[in-house]
Amino acid sequence: MKLPESFEFKGGKRAVLLLHAYTGSTVDMRLMGRGLNREANYTTMGINFTGHATGKIEDVLTATPADWVKDTWDAIHTLEEQGHNQIAIFGLSLGGLVALRVMLDDPTPFVGGGNFSTPVLQTTIEQTNVPAAYWEFAAINWRQRGYNDAEIEERRLEIEPAFNQSIERIDQLSESVRMDLSTFHLPYFIAAGEEDELVDPDVVQSLYGTLKRQQVPVESHRYVNSKHALTVGKEHKQVEQDVIHFLDQLDWEE
């Protein structure tokens, strides 16, 4: 089985970094990266977070949000070394949370950013369907690797403490973002799928009101036929067009 790889589609000076979801990989963002590059000549990059795209879903649990933030900064520095001094950054679900964290830590490299299906104001992931989805994906992955039902249940019990710790760390990341959100000022794009099966699209879009009250330039979009992974869903081309329209309005130097 060929594993998903990081990608970079070369275009102009304007660069966009794309971050995937908790159980995802660059597959989440490749269509978006290709679309922004082909339609509007943006240089786009997608990376695999540590512990992802290994073929073993439990490897996600070996990494922490700190690892994923570092992965993101490494990608930003790579783009800067290539001469991209202004960068926009977007993420799907967990990726959107990581993107916000790095923009809050140091807004200097960025002209703006956004999230797809990220419940930033959700106090705990336990209030979403993300944990159930992880175990569903895990069972599929283990069956593909030859586990029988008894072995799947045994493996689940074995890694459940690590999973609970992983969720707790993501909740801590989310809390840190909410605590610092009042300092955020960059232009921001929010996208929610009406048919999201993992998180409440109303919670995703609730960030709009918070940022608007802070006088942040923010826009919010809702896609009526899209599920959680709306970057690869039925309306992905419309999402790409809306992102391009948002990007084209940003204060790029050139």
Tab-separated table of N, CA and C in Angstrom, residues 33-174:
chain	number	residue	atom	x	y	z
A	33	GLY	N	-4.838	21.832	-2.319
A	33	GLY	CA	-3.534	22.330	-2.755
A	33	GLY	C	-3.426	22.411	-4.259
A	34	ARG	N	-3.893	21.376	-4.936
A	34	ARG	CA	-3.855	21.360	-6.399
A	34	ARG	C	-4.763	22.436	-6.975
A	35	GLY	N	-5.945	22.599	-6.386
A	35	GLY	CA	-6.892	23.588	-6.891
A	35	GLY	C	-6.382	25.011	-6.759
A	36	LEU	N	-5.833	25.366	-5.614
A	36	LEU	CA	-5.315	26.724	-5.405
A	36	LEU	C	-4.130	27.015	-6.327
A	37	ASN	N	-3.324	25.976	-6.547
A	37	ASN	CA	-2.174	26.133	-7.426
A	37	ASN	C	-2.594	26.276	-8.883
A	38	ARG	N	-3.461	25.395	-9.337
A	38	ARG	CA	-3.844	25.356	-10.743
A	38	ARG	C	-4.715	26.559	-11.126
A	39	GLU	N	-5.647	26.920	-10.240
A	39	GLU	CA	-6.607	27.967	-10.567
A	39	GLU	C	-6.089	29.377	-10.308
A	40	ALA	N	-5.165	29.518	-9.333
A	40	ALA	CA	-4.761	30.875	-8.944
A	40	ALA	C	-3.258	31.047	-8.747
A	41	ASN	N	-2.471	30.025	-9.114
A	41	ASN	CA	-1.015	30.103	-9.100
A	41	ASN	C	-0.413	30.287	-7.708
A	42	TYR	N	-1.123	29.866	-6.673
A	42	TYR	CA	-0.525	29.875	-5.344
A	42	TYR	C	0.431	28.696	-5.204
A	43	THR	N	1.571	28.919	-4.531
A	43	THR	CA	2.421	27.810	-4.115
A	43	THR	C	1.758	27.182	-2.901
A	44	THR	N	1.502	25.885	-2.959
A	44	THR	CA	0.819	25.218	-1.849
A	44	THR	C	1.656	24.067	-1.311
A	45	MET	N	1.579	23.889	-0.010
A	45	MET	CA	2.314	22.812	0.645
A	45	MET	C	1.398	22.094	1.628
A	46	GLY	N	1.478	20.770	1.636
A	46	GLY	CA	0.770	19.966	2.614
A	46	GLY	C	1.741	19.010	3.269
A	47	ILE	N	1.676	18.911	4.585
A	47	ILE	CA	2.590	18.034	5.325
A	47	ILE	C	1.806	16.966	6.081
A	48	ASN	N	2.474	15.869	6.376
A	48	ASN	CA	1.920	14.863	7.272
A	48	ASN	C	2.445	15.123	8.682
A	49	PHE	N	1.530	15.261	9.633
A	49	PHE	CA	1.947	15.409	11.017
A	49	PHE	C	2.674	14.156	11.506
A	50	THR	N	3.543	14.328	12.483
A	50	THR	CA	4.214	13.205	13.128
A	50	THR	C	3.187	12.178	13.608
A	51	GLY	N	3.454	10.895	13.339
A	51	GLY	CA	2.561	9.825	13.747
A	51	GLY	C	1.482	9.497	12.731
A	52	HIS	N	1.413	10.259	11.641
A	52	HIS	CA	0.390	10.068	10.620
A	52	HIS	C	1.005	9.508	9.333
A	53	ALA	N	0.125	8.945	8.496
A	53	ALA	CA	0.525	8.411	7.189
A	53	ALA	C	1.579	7.319	7.312
A	54	THR	N	1.439	6.499	8.359
A	54	THR	CA	2.366	5.387	8.558
A	54	THR	C	1.740	4.047	8.184
A	55	GLY	N	0.422	4.042	8.002
A	55	GLY	CA	-0.291	2.799	7.761
A	55	GLY	C	-0.797	2.154	9.039
A	56	LYS	N	-0.401	2.717	10.188
A	56	LYS	CA	-0.835	2.198	11.495
A	56	LYS	C	-1.514	3.325	12.269
A	57	ILE	N	-2.827	3.225	12.444
A	57	ILE	CA	-3.569	4.325	13.039
A	57	ILE	C	-3.166	4.605	14.474
A	58	GLU	N	-2.667	3.595	15.184
A	58	GLU	CA	-2.267	3.818	16.570
A	58	GLU	C	-1.017	4.690	16.678
A	59	ASP	N	-0.272	4.858	15.587
A	59	ASP	CA	0.916	5.710	15.615
A	59	ASP	C	0.571	7.170	15.885
A	60	VAL	N	-0.667	7.549	15.568
A	60	VAL	CA	-1.131	8.906	15.882
A	60	VAL	C	-0.943	9.192	17.369
A	61	LEU	N	-1.109	8.168	18.195
A	61	LEU	CA	-1.087	8.341	19.649
A	61	LEU	C	0.321	8.497	20.200
A	62	THR	N	1.332	8.261	19.370
A	62	THR	CA	2.721	8.407	19.824
A	62	THR	C	3.195	9.856	19.754
A	63	ALA	N	2.406	10.718	19.111
A	63	ALA	CA	2.783	12.117	18.939
A	63	ALA	C	1.873	13.016	19.773
A	64	THR	N	2.312	14.251	19.974
A	64	THR	CA	1.570	15.215	20.784
A	64	THR	C	1.284	16.471	19.971
A	65	PRO	N	0.365	17.319	20.443
A	65	PRO	CA	0.152	18.603	19.760
A	65	PRO	C	1.432	19.429	19.625
A	66	ALA	N	2.327	19.313	20.598
A	66	ALA	CA	3.601	20.034	20.494
A	66	ALA	C	4.399	19.563	19.281
A	67	ASP	N	4.343	18.260	18.999
A	67	ASP	CA	5.008	17.724	17.804
A	67	ASP	C	4.392	18.312	16.544
A	68	TRP	N	3.065	18.416	16.524
A	68	TRP	CA	2.376	18.892	15.330
A	68	TRP	C	2.596	20.382	15.112
A	69	VAL	N	2.689	21.121	16.210
A	69	VAL	CA	3.039	22.547	16.090
A	69	VAL	C	4.457	22.688	15.534
A	70	LYS	N	5.379	21.862	16.030
A	70	LYS	CA	6.757	21.902	15.513
A	70	LYS	C	6.798	21.515	14.038
A	71	ASP	N	6.042	20.476	13.655
A	71	ASP	CA	5.968	20.089	12.243
A	71	ASP	C	5.543	21.283	11.383
A	72	THR	N	4.590	22.036	11.899
A	72	THR	CA	4.050	23.181	11.149
A	72	THR	C	5.095	24.279	11.008
A	73	TRP	N	5.789	24.573	12.106
A	73	TRP	CA	6.839	25.591	12.018
A	73	TRP	C	7.973	25.156	11.094
A	74	ASP	N	8.283	23.874	11.089
A	74	ASP	CA	9.313	23.376	10.163
A	74	ASP	C	8.897	23.629	8.721
A	75	ALA	N	7.615	23.399	8.418
A	75	ALA	CA	7.115	23.643	7.060
A	75	ALA	C	7.143	25.128	6.726
A	76	ILE	N	6.782	25.961	7.694
A	76	ILE	CA	6.810	27.418	7.481
A	76	ILE	C	8.234	27.870	7.187
A	77	HIS	N	9.187	27.365	7.943
A	77	HIS	CA	10.583	27.746	7.718
A	77	HIS	C	11.076	27.273	6.355
A	78	THR	N	10.613	26.115	5.916
A	78	THR	CA	10.972	25.636	4.579
A	78	THR	C	10.454	26.596	3.512
A	79	LEU	N	9.209	27.022	3.657
A	79	LEU	CA	8.641	27.979	2.699
A	79	LEU	C	9.412	29.299	2.731
A	80	GLU	N	9.766	29.755	3.917
A	80	GLU	CA	10.521	31.012	4.031
A	80	GLU	C	11.885	30.887	3.363
A	81	GLU	N	12.528	29.734	3.543
A	81	GLU	CA	13.832	29.516	2.903
A	81	GLU	C	13.726	29.527	1.387
A	82	GLN	N	12.548	29.200	0.866
A	82	GLN	CA	12.316	29.227	-0.577
A	82	GLN	C	11.954	30.635	-1.075
A	83	GLY	N	11.876	31.595	-0.149
A	83	GLY	CA	11.578	32.970	-0.544
A	83	GLY	C	10.133	33.398	-0.363
A	84	HIS	N	9.342	32.554	0.314
A	84	HIS	CA	7.934	32.906	0.560
A	84	HIS	C	7.842	33.597	1.920
A	85	ASN	N	7.859	34.929	1.891
A	85	ASN	CA	7.900	35.705	3.122
A	85	ASN	C	6.523	35.984	3.711
A	86	GLN	N	5.488	35.714	2.952
A	86	GLN	CA	4.120	35.861	3.443
A	86	GLN	C	3.364	34.571	3.131
A	87	ILE	N	2.710	34.066	4.151
A	87	ILE	CA	2.091	32.748	4.053
A	87	ILE	C	0.671	32.798	4.604
A	88	ALA	N	-0.237	32.109	3.955
A	88	ALA	CA	-1.570	31.863	4.511
A	88	ALA	C	-1.605	30.412	4.976
A	89	ILE	N	-2.332	30.144	6.064
A	89	ILE	CA	-2.337	28.801	6.637
A	89	ILE	C	-3.767	28.380	6.976
A	90	PHE	N	-4.112	27.172	6.555
A	90	PHE	CA	-5.451	26.622	6.767
A	90	PHE	C	-5.326	25.198	7.294
A	91	GLY	N	-6.341	24.759	8.033
A	91	GLY	CA	-6.335	23.383	8.498
A	91	GLY	C	-7.731	22.809	8.571
A	92	LEU	N	-7.806	21.492	8.390
A	92	LEU	CA	-9.054	20.751	8.531
A	92	LEU	C	-9.127	20.184	9.944
A	93	SER	N	-10.173	20.538	10.682
A	93	SER	CA	-10.429	19.991	12.019
A	93	SER	C	-9.225	20.241	12.927
A	94	LEU	N	-8.523	19.202	13.389
A	94	LEU	CA	-7.333	19.403	14.227
A	94	LEU	C	-6.340	20.343	13.549
A	95	GLY	N	-6.184	20.210	12.234
A	95	GLY	CA	-5.253	21.073	11.512
A	95	GLY	C	-5.588	22.541	11.664
A	96	GLY	N	-6.885	22.860	11.738
A	96	GLY	CA	-7.299	24.238	11.937
A	96	GLY	C	-6.906	24.750	13.305
A	97	LEU	N	-6.949	23.871	14.299
A	97	LEU	CA	-6.545	24.235	15.657
A	97	LEU	C	-5.041	24.506	15.713
A	98	VAL	N	-4.260	23.641	15.077
A	98	VAL	CA	-2.809	23.833	15.031
A	98	VAL	C	-2.471	25.126	14.281
A	99	ALA	N	-3.171	25.379	13.182
A	99	ALA	CA	-2.934	26.599	12.411
A	99	ALA	C	-3.188	27.848	13.262
A	100	LEU	N	-4.266	27.842	14.021
A	100	LEU	CA	-4.554	28.975	14.901
A	100	LEU	C	-3.482	29.131	15.973
A	101	ARG	N	-3.024	28.003	16.510
A	101	ARG	CA	-1.994	28.062	17.551
A	101	ARG	C	-0.723	28.742	17.037
A	102	VAL	N	-0.278	28.374	15.856
A	102	VAL	CA	0.963	28.978	15.354
A	102	VAL	C	0.752	30.445	14.985
A	103	MET	N	-0.433	30.792	14.486
A	103	MET	CA	-0.700	32.206	14.183
A	103	MET	C	-0.742	33.045	15.448
A	104	LEU	N	-1.229	32.459	16.539
A	104	LEU	CA	-1.238	33.161	17.821
A	104	LEU	C	0.169	33.267	18.403
A	105	ASP	N	0.968	32.211	18.227
A	105	ASP	CA	2.327	32.218	18.771
A	105	ASP	C	3.195	33.279	18.116
A	106	ASP	N	3.049	33.424	16.805
A	106	ASP	CA	3.834	34.433	16.080
A	106	ASP	C	3.131	34.754	14.761
A	107	PRO	N	2.390	35.847	14.706
A	107	PRO	CA	1.653	36.179	13.482
A	107	PRO	C	2.525	36.715	12.351
A	108	THR	N	3.800	36.964	12.623
A	108	THR	CA	4.664	37.663	11.671
A	108	THR	C	4.689	37.053	10.261
A	109	PRO	N	4.803	35.721	10.103
A	109	PRO	CA	4.913	35.181	8.730
A	109	PRO	C	3.604	35.172	7.949
A	110	PHE	N	2.487	35.503	8.592
A	110	PHE	CA	1.189	35.191	8.006
A	110	PHE	C	0.417	36.420	7.526
A	111	VAL	N	-0.297	36.240	6.415
A	111	VAL	CA	-1.218	37.271	5.928
A	111	VAL	C	-2.658	36.943	6.302
A	112	GLY	N	-2.896	35.719	6.732
A	112	GLY	CA	-4.241	35.296	7.092
A	112	GLY	C	-4.312	33.789	7.141
A	113	GLY	N	-5.499	33.278	7.417
A	113	GLY	CA	-5.657	31.832	7.482
A	113	GLY	C	-7.097	31.444	7.725
A	114	GLY	N	-7.293	30.176	8.079
A	114	GLY	CA	-8.660	29.741	8.307
A	114	GLY	C	-8.746	28.281	8.688
A	115	ASN	N	-9.990	27.845	8.912
A	115	ASN	CA	-10.202	26.445	9.247
A	115	ASN	C	-11.391	25.868	8.502
A	116	PHE	N	-11.351	24.558	8.357
A	116	PHE	CA	-12.459	23.780	7.801
A	116	PHE	C	-12.907	22.806	8.889
A	117	SER	N	-14.133	22.958	9.356
A	117	SER	CA	-14.735	22.001	10.300
A	117	SER	C	-14.012	21.928	11.639
A	118	THR	N	-13.478	23.034	12.116
A	118	THR	CA	-12.769	23.041	13.394
A	118	THR	C	-13.649	23.654	14.484
A	119	PRO	N	-14.031	22.870	15.504
A	119	PRO	CA	-14.871	23.415	16.580
A	119	PRO	C	-14.032	24.116	17.644
A	120	VAL	N	-13.478	25.266	17.296
A	120	VAL	CA	-12.521	25.962	18.164
A	120	VAL	C	-13.109	26.245	19.549
A	121	LEU	N	-14.382	26.592	19.602
A	121	LEU	CA	-14.991	26.967	20.876
A	121	LEU	C	-15.598	25.784	21.626
A	122	GLN	N	-15.395	24.566	21.131
A	122	GLN	CA	-15.853	23.360	21.815
A	122	GLN	C	-14.928	23.092	23.000
A	123	THR	N	-15.495	22.900	24.193
A	123	THR	CA	-14.651	22.784	25.382
A	123	THR	C	-13.951	21.428	25.489
A	124	THR	N	-14.536	20.389	24.902
A	124	THR	CA	-13.889	19.076	24.941
A	124	THR	C	-14.295	18.241	23.732
A	125	ILE	N	-13.352	17.465	23.219
A	125	ILE	CA	-13.621	16.604	22.067
A	125	ILE	C	-14.639	15.523	22.423
A	126	GLU	N	-14.757	15.218	23.709
A	126	GLU	CA	-15.727	14.209	24.126
A	126	GLU	C	-17.157	14.605	23.756
A	127	GLN	N	-17.381	15.911	23.509
A	127	GLN	CA	-18.705	16.396	23.118
A	127	GLN	C	-18.956	16.227	21.616
A	128	THR	N	-17.993	15.654	20.910
A	128	THR	CA	-18.112	15.436	19.471
A	128	THR	C	-18.122	13.932	19.173
A	129	ASN	N	-18.224	13.595	17.902
A	129	ASN	CA	-18.156	12.194	17.478
A	129	ASN	C	-16.747	11.769	17.069
A	130	VAL	N	-15.764	12.613	17.334
A	130	VAL	CA	-14.387	12.300	16.946
A	130	VAL	C	-13.870	11.028	17.628
A	131	PRO	N	-14.073	10.843	18.947
A	131	PRO	CA	-13.581	9.600	19.562
A	131	PRO	C	-14.182	8.348	18.928
A	132	ALA	N	-15.489	8.349	18.699
A	132	ALA	CA	-16.131	7.186	18.075
A	132	ALA	C	-15.570	6.938	16.681
A	133	ALA	N	-15.324	8.023	15.942
A	133	ALA	CA	-14.775	7.881	14.589
A	133	ALA	C	-13.376	7.290	14.628
A	134	TYR	N	-12.570	7.676	15.636
A	134	TYR	CA	-11.225	7.115	15.739
A	134	TYR	C	-11.287	5.596	15.861
A	135	TRP	N	-12.164	5.108	16.732
A	135	TRP	CA	-12.235	3.659	16.937
A	135	TRP	C	-12.799	2.945	15.709
A	136	GLU	N	-13.681	3.603	14.977
A	136	GLU	CA	-14.176	3.017	13.724
A	136	GLU	C	-13.046	2.896	12.705
A	137	PHE	N	-12.273	3.974	12.562
A	137	PHE	CA	-11.146	3.949	11.629
A	137	PHE	C	-10.106	2.926	12.072
A	138	ALA	N	-9.892	2.831	13.388
A	138	ALA	CA	-8.915	1.880	13.913
A	138	ALA	C	-9.319	0.446	13.574
A	139	ALA	N	-10.597	0.123	13.756
A	139	ALA	CA	-11.068	-1.237	13.459
A	139	ALA	C	-10.875	-1.568	11.984
A	140	ILE	N	-11.166	-0.604	11.122
A	140	ILE	CA	-10.970	-0.818	9.682
A	140	ILE	C	-9.494	-1.058	9.379
A	141	ASN	N	-8.639	-0.215	9.963
A	141	ASN	CA	-7.199	-0.332	9.751
A	141	ASN	C	-6.680	-1.682	10.237
A	142	TRP	N	-7.130	-2.109	11.394
A	142	TRP	CA	-6.645	-3.379	11.946
A	142	TRP	C	-7.142	-4.571	11.130
A	143	ARG	N	-8.375	-4.489	10.638
A	143	ARG	CA	-8.876	-5.581	9.782
A	143	ARG	C	-8.038	-5.678	8.508
A	144	GLN	N	-7.692	-4.517	7.952
A	144	GLN	CA	-6.860	-4.507	6.751
A	144	GLN	C	-5.486	-5.110	7.025
A	145	ARG	N	-5.067	-5.053	8.258
A	145	ARG	CA	-3.762	-5.591	8.645
A	145	ARG	C	-3.860	-7.021	9.167
A	146	GLY	N	-5.063	-7.630	9.068
A	146	GLY	CA	-5.210	-9.041	9.364
A	146	GLY	C	-5.672	-9.399	10.761
A	147	TYR	N	-6.087	-8.418	11.542
A	147	TYR	CA	-6.566	-8.702	12.894
A	147	TYR	C	-7.967	-9.317	12.817
A	148	ASN	N	-8.263	-10.266	13.712
A	148	ASN	CA	-9.637	-10.757	13.833
A	148	ASN	C	-10.370	-9.956	14.918
A	149	ASP	N	-11.649	-10.240	15.129
A	149	ASP	CA	-12.456	-9.436	16.043
A	149	ASP	C	-11.901	-9.448	17.466
A	150	ALA	N	-11.474	-10.621	17.924
A	150	ALA	CA	-10.935	-10.717	19.283
A	150	ALA	C	-9.645	-9.914	19.424
A	151	GLU	N	-8.809	-9.955	18.395
A	151	GLU	CA	-7.545	-9.203	18.428
A	151	GLU	C	-7.800	-7.706	18.368
A	152	ILE	N	-8.835	-7.308	17.625
A	152	ILE	CA	-9.196	-5.889	17.540
A	152	ILE	C	-9.616	-5.367	18.907
A	153	GLU	N	-10.443	-6.127	19.607
A	153	GLU	CA	-10.886	-5.716	20.935
A	153	GLU	C	-9.720	-5.669	21.916
A	154	GLU	N	-8.819	-6.624	21.818
A	154	GLU	CA	-7.639	-6.648	22.679
A	154	GLU	C	-6.742	-5.443	22.415
A	155	ARG	N	-6.566	-5.126	21.130
A	155	ARG	CA	-5.725	-3.975	20.761
A	155	ARG	C	-6.354	-2.675	21.239
A	156	ARG	N	-7.668	-2.590	21.128
A	156	ARG	CA	-8.356	-1.380	21.583
A	156	ARG	C	-8.128	-1.159	23.081
A	157	LEU	N	-8.316	-2.189	23.868
A	157	LEU	CA	-8.129	-2.060	25.311
A	157	LEU	C	-6.683	-1.697	25.646
A	158	GLU	N	-5.767	-2.216	24.830
A	158	GLU	CA	-4.343	-1.964	25.068
A	158	GLU	C	-3.988	-0.490	24.871
A	159	ILE	N	-4.567	0.136	23.836
A	159	ILE	CA	-4.164	1.510	23.515
A	159	ILE	C	-5.149	2.562	24.035
A	160	GLU	N	-6.225	2.140	24.669
A	160	GLU	CA	-7.229	3.106	25.131
A	160	GLU	C	-6.650	4.171	26.068
A	161	PRO	N	-5.768	3.807	27.013
A	161	PRO	CA	-5.178	4.864	27.852
A	161	PRO	C	-4.399	5.903	27.038
A	162	ALA	N	-3.669	5.460	26.036
A	162	ALA	CA	-2.920	6.390	25.188
A	162	ALA	C	-3.862	7.277	24.393
A	163	PHE	N	-4.973	6.703	23.930
A	163	PHE	CA	-5.959	7.500	23.200
A	163	PHE	C	-6.560	8.567	24.107
A	164	ASN	N	-6.937	8.188	25.316
A	164	ASN	CA	-7.521	9.153	26.251
A	164	ASN	C	-6.545	10.278	26.566
A	165	GLN	N	-5.269	9.934	26.680
A	165	GLN	CA	-4.257	10.958	26.925
A	165	GLN	C	-4.107	11.883	25.716
A	166	SER	N	-4.193	11.311	24.514
A	166	SER	CA	-4.102	12.107	23.294
A	166	SER	C	-5.250	13.111	23.216
A	167	ILE	N	-6.460	12.644	23.516
A	167	ILE	CA	-7.625	13.531	23.500
A	167	ILE	C	-7.479	14.639	24.538
A	168	GLU	N	-6.977	14.283	25.711
A	168	GLU	CA	-6.775	15.273	26.768
A	168	GLU	C	-5.787	16.353	26.326
A	169	ARG	N	-4.735	15.923	25.627
A	169	ARG	CA	-3.739	16.901	25.156
A	169	ARG	C	-4.320	17.817	24.088
A	170	ILE	N	-5.179	17.282	23.233
A	170	ILE	CA	-5.818	18.130	22.223
A	170	ILE	C	-6.773	19.114	22.888
A	171	ASP	N	-7.485	18.664	23.915
A	171	ASP	CA	-8.340	19.580	24.673
A	171	ASP	C	-7.513	20.708	25.284
A	172	GLN	N	-6.319	20.383	25.757
A	172	GLN	CA	-5.439	21.405	26.332
A	172	GLN	C	-4.970	22.389	25.265
A	173	LEU	N	-4.669	21.870	24.069
A	173	LEU	CA	-4.318	22.745	22.949
A	173	LEU	C	-5.471	23.689	22.633
A	174	SER	N	-6.667	23.130	22.565
A	174	SER	CA	-7.852	23.918	22.264
A	174	SER	C	-8.077	24.995	23.323
